[in-house]
Short mmCIF file of C-alpha atoms in Angstrom, two decimals:
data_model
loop_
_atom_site.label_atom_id
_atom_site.label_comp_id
_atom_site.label_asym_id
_atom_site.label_seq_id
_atom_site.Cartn_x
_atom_site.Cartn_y
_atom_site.Cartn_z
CA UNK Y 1386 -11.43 6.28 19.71
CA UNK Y 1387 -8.47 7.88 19.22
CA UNK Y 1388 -4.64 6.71 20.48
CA UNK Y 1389 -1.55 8.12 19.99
CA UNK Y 1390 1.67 6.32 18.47
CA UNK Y 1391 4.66 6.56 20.11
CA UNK Y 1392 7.39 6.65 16.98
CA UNK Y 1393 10.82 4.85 16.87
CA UNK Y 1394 13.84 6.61 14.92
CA UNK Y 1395 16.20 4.17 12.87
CA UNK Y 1396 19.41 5.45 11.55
CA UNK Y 1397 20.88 4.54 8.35
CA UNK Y 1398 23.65 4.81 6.02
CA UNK Y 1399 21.87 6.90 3.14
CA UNK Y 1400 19.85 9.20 5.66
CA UNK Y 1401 18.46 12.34 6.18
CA UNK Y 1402 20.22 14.10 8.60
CA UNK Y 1403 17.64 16.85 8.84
CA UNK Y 1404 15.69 14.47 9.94
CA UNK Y 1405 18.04 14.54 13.36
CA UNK Y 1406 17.88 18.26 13.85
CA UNK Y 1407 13.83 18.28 13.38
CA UNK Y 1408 13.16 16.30 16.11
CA UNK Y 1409 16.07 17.25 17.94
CA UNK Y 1410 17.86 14.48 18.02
CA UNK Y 1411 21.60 13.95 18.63
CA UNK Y 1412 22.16 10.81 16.92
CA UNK Y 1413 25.74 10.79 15.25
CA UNK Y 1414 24.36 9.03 11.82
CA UNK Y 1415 21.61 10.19 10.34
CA UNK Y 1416 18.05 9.23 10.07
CA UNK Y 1417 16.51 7.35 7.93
CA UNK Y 1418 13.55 5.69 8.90
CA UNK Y 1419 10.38 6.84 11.74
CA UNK Y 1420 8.64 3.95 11.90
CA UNK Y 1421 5.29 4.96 13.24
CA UNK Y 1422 3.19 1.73 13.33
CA UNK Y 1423 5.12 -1.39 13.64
CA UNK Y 1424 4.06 -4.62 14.95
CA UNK Y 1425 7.45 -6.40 13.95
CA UNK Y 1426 9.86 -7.77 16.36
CA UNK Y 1427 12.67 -5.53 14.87
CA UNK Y 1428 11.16 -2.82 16.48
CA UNK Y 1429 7.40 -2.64 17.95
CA UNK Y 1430 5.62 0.43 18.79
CA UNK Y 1431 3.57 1.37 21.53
CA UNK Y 1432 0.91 3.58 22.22
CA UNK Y 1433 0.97 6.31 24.60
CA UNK Y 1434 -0.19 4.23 27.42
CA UNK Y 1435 2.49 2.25 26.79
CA UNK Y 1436 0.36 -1.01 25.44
CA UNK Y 1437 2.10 -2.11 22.85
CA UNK Y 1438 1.23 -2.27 19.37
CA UNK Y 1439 0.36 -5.71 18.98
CA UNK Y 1440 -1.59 -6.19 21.87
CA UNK Y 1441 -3.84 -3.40 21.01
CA UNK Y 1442 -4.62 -5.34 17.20
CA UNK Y 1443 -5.42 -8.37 19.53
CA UNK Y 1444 -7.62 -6.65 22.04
CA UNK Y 1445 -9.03 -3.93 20.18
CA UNK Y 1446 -9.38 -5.00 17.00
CA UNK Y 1447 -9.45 -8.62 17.29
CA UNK Y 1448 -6.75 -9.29 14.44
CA UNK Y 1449 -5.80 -12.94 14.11
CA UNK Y 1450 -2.00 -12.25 13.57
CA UNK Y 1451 0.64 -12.82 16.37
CA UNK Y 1452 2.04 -9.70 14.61
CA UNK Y 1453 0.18 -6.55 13.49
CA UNK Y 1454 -0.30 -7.25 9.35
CA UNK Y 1455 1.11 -3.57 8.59
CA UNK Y 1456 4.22 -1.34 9.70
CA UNK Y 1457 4.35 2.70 8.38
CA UNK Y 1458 7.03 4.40 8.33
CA UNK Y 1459 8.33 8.09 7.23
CA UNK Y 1460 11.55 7.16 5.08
CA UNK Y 1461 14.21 10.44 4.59
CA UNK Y 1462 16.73 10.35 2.33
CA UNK Y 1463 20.26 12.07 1.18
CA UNK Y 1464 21.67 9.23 -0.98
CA UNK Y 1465 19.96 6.31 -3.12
CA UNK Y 1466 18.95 3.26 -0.89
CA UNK Y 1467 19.83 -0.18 -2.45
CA UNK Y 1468 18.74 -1.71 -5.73
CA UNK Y 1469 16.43 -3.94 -3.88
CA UNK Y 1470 13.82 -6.54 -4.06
CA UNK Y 1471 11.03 -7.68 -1.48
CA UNK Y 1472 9.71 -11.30 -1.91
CA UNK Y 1473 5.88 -12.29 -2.04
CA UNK Y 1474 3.61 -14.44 0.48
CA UNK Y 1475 4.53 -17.69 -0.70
CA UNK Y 1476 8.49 -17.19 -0.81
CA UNK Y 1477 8.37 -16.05 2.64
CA UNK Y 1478 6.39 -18.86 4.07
CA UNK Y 1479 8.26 -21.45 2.19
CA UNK Y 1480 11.58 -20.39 2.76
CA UNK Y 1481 11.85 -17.51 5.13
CA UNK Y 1482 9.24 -18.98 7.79
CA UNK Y 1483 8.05 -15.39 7.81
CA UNK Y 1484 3.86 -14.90 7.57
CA UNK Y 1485 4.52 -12.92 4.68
CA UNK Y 1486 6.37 -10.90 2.36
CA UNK Y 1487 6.38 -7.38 1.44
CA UNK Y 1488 4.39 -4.97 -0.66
CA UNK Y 1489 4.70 -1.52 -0.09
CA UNK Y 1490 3.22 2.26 -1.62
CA UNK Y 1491 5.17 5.60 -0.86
CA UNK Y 1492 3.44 8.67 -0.71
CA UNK Y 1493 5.80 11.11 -1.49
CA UNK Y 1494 5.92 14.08 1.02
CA UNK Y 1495 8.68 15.95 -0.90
CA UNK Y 1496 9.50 16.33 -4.71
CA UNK Y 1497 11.66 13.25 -5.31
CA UNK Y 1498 13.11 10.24 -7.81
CA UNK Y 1499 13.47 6.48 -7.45
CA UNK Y 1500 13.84 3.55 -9.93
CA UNK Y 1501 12.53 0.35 -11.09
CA UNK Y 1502 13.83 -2.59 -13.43
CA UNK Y 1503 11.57 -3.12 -16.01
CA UNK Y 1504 13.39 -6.26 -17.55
CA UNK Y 1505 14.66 -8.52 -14.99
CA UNK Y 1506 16.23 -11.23 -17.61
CA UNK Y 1507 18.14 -7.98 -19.12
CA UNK Y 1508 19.44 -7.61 -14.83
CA UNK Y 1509 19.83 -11.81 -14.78
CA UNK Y 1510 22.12 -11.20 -17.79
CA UNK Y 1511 24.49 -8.90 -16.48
CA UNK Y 1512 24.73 -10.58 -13.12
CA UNK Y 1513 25.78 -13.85 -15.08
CA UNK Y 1514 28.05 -11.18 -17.44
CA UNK Y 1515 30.00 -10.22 -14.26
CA UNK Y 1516 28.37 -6.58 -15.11
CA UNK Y 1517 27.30 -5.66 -11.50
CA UNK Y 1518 28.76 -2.19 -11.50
CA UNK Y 1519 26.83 -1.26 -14.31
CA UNK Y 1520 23.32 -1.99 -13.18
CA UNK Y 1521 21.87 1.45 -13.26
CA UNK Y 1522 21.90 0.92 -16.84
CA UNK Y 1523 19.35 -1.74 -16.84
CA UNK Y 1524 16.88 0.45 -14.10
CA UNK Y 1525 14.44 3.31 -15.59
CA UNK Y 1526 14.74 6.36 -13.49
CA UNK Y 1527 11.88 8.08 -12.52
CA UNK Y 1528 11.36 11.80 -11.04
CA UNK Y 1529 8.11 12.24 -9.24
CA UNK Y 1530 6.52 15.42 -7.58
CA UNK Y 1531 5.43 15.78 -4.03
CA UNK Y 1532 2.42 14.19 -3.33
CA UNK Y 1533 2.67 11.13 -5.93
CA UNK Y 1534 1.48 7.83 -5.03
CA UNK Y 1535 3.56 4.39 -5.79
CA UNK Y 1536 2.62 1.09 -5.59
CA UNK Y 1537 5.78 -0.96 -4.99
CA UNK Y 1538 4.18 -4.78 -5.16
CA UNK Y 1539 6.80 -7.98 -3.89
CA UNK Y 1540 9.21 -8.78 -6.68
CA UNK Y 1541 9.55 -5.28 -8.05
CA UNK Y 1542 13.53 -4.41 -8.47
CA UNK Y 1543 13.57 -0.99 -6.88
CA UNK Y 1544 15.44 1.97 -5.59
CA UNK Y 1545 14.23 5.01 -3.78
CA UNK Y 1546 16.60 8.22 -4.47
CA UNK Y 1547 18.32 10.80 -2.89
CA UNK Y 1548 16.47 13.92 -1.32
CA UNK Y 1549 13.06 12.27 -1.00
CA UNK Y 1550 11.01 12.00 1.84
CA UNK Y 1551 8.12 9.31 1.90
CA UNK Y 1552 5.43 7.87 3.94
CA UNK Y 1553 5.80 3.87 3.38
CA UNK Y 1554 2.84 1.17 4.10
CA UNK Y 1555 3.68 -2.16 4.27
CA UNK Y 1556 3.15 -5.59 5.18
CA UNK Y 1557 5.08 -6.03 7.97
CA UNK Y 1558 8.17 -7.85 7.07
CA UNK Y 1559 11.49 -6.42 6.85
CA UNK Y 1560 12.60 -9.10 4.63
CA UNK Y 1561 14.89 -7.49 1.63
CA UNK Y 1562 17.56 -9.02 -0.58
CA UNK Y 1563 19.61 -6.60 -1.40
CA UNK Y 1564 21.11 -6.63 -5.51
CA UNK Y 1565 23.43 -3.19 -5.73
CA UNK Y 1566 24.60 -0.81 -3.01
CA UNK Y 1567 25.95 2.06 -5.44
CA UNK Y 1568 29.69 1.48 -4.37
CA UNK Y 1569 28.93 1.05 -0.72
CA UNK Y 1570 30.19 -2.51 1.17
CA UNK Y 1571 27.31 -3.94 2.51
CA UNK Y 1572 26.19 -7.66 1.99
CA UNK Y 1573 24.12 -8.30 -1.15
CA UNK Y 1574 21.79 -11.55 -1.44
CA UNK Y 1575 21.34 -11.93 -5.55
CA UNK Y 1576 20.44 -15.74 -5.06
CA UNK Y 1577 17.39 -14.77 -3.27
CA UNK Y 1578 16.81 -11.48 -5.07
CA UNK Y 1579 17.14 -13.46 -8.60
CA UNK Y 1580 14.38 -16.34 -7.36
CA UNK Y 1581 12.11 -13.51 -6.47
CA UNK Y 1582 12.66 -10.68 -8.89
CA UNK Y 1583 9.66 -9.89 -11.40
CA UNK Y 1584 9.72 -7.72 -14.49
CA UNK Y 1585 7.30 -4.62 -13.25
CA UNK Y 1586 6.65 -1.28 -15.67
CA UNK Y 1587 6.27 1.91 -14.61
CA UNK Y 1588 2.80 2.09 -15.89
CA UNK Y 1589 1.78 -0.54 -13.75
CA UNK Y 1590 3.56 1.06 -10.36
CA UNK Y 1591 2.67 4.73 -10.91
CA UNK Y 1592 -0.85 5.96 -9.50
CA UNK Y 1593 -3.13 7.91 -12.01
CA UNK Y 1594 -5.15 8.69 -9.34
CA UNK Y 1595 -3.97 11.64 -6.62
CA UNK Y 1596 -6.22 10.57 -3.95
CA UNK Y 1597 -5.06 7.64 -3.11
CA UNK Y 1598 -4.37 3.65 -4.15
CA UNK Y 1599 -5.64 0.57 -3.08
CA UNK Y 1600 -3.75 -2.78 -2.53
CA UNK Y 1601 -4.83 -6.31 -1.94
CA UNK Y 1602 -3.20 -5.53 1.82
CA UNK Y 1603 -4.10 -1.96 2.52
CA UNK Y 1604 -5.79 1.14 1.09
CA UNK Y 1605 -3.89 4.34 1.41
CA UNK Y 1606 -5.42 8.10 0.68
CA UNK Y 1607 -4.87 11.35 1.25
CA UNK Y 1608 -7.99 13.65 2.80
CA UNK Y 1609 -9.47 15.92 0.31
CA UNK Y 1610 -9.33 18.95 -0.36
CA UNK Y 1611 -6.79 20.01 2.12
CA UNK Y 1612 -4.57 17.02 1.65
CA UNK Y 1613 -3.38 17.59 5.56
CA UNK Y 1614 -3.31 13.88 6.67
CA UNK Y 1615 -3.25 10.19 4.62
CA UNK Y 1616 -5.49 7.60 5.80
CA UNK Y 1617 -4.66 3.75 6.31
CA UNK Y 1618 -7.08 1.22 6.23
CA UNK Y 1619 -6.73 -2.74 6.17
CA UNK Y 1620 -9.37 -5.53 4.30
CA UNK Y 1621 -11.61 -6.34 6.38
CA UNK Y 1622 -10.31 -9.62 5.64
CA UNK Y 1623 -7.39 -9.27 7.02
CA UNK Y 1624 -8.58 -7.07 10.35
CA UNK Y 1625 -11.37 -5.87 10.99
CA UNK Y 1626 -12.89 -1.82 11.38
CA UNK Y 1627 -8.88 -0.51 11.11
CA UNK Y 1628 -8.01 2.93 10.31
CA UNK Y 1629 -5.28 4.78 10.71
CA UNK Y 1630 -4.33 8.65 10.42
CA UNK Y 1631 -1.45 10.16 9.99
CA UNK Y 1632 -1.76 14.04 10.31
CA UNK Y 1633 0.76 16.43 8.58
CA UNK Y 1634 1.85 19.62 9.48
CA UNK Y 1635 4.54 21.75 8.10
CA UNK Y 1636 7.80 22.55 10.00
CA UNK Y 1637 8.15 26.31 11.48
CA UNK Y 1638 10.31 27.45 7.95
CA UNK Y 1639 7.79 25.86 6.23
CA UNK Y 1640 10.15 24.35 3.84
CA UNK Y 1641 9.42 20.89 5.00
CA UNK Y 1642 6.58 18.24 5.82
CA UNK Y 1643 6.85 17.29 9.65
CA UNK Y 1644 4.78 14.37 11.73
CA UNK Y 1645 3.74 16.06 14.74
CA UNK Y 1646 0.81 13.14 15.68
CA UNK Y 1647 0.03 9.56 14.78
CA UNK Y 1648 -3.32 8.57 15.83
CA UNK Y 1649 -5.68 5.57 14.97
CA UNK Y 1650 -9.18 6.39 14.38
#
């Protein structure tokens, strides 16, 4: 069976306004996120016959969740997002009242950077040193090619940069405390981020293998050889017989990845 997601465009402060003129949109700021599968209140999708996203997991799949247990997006970017942190399972539960936290992988559909803080008691130490302005020097910086995998587990201090374009799977939460914003005045949260922060390397993050990763959540691969769509499955654990496709096509230049058509499989 196949059904077709209906995707819903979220504007942000460090987007991609390409994004806007792609799909022919007229927003005034740009895009930043397409999420394409999304379960969570903050926005839910629904499939082409208009069911909605959630009540096809409970009907057709026969997930246990109130909410779908993933959300994929396409993120677009023009300027660095937040130094930011996601927290695990058990934070959420215990203090957010949220089913869970958030892991996430990119696949990146462009060439592109981000970073990571591999030494979170060197980041608690300039926090407490009044040294907030100067926490890119504690992050390692980290230029990928297009078509990289990254495994971004909870806890990992992170930062996606400018002029990258990603697909994102992740739990679905939307739960981030946010540490550095690069100048710009938005709220921070570096109680939270502090409690949940974990020292991650890039070794650990960084996929060795170009087909694909897996996570204790979700597995996420690209189809061989023609690397034309990525492929989203969940644990059977956690729902059962899921798959998702997401089929890429390039733009009419040809200078840029495009979604044209989410389907499940």
């Amino acid at each position: 069976m196949q059904f077709k997601i209906i995707p819903h465009f979220r504007s942000m402060i460090w987007g991609n306004s390409d994004i806007n003129v792609i799909f022919e949109l007229e927003n005034e700021m740009p895009i930043g996120e397409i999420w394409l599968l999304s379960g969570h209140p903050l926005y839910e999708t629904k499939l082409e016959n208009g069911i909605s996203l959630n009540e096809f997991g409970r009907s057709i799949y026969d997930s246990k969740y109130e909410r779908f247990p993933i959300l994929i997006k396409l993120v677009s970017t023009k300027q660095w997002l937040s130094v930011q942190v996601h927290p695990d399972n058990d934070y959420a539960n215990s203090f957010e009242k949220e089913p869970w936290g958030k892991s996430e992988a990119w696949y990146f559909l462009t060439d592109g950077e981000f970073a990571i803080c591999e030494d979170v008691d060197k980041m608690k130490e300039y926090i407490n040193n009044g040294k907030m302005d100067k926490l890119n020097e504690v992050m390692t910086f980290v230029k990928v090619r297009k078509g990289t995998f990254v495994n971004i587990p909870a806890g990992t201090v992170h930062a996606l940069g400018p002029n990258s374009t990603v697909i994102e799977v992740q739990q679905s939460s939307d739960l981030t405390y946010r540490i550095y914003d690069w100048g710009r005045p938005r709220e921070t949260h570096i109680e939270k981020a502090i409690q949940v922060s974990k020292s991650i390397k890039i070794s650990d993050i960084l996929s060795e293998n170009t087909a694909g990763l897996q996570t204790p959540y979700f597995t996420f691969s690209t189809t061989l050889p023609e690397k034309d769509s990525l492929i989203v499955e969940i644990p059977t654990e956690i729902t059962k017989d899921f798959c998702a496709k997401i089929i890429l096509k390039e733009t009419v230049d040809n200078q840029s990845d495009k979604i044209y058509v989410y389907n499940f499989l």
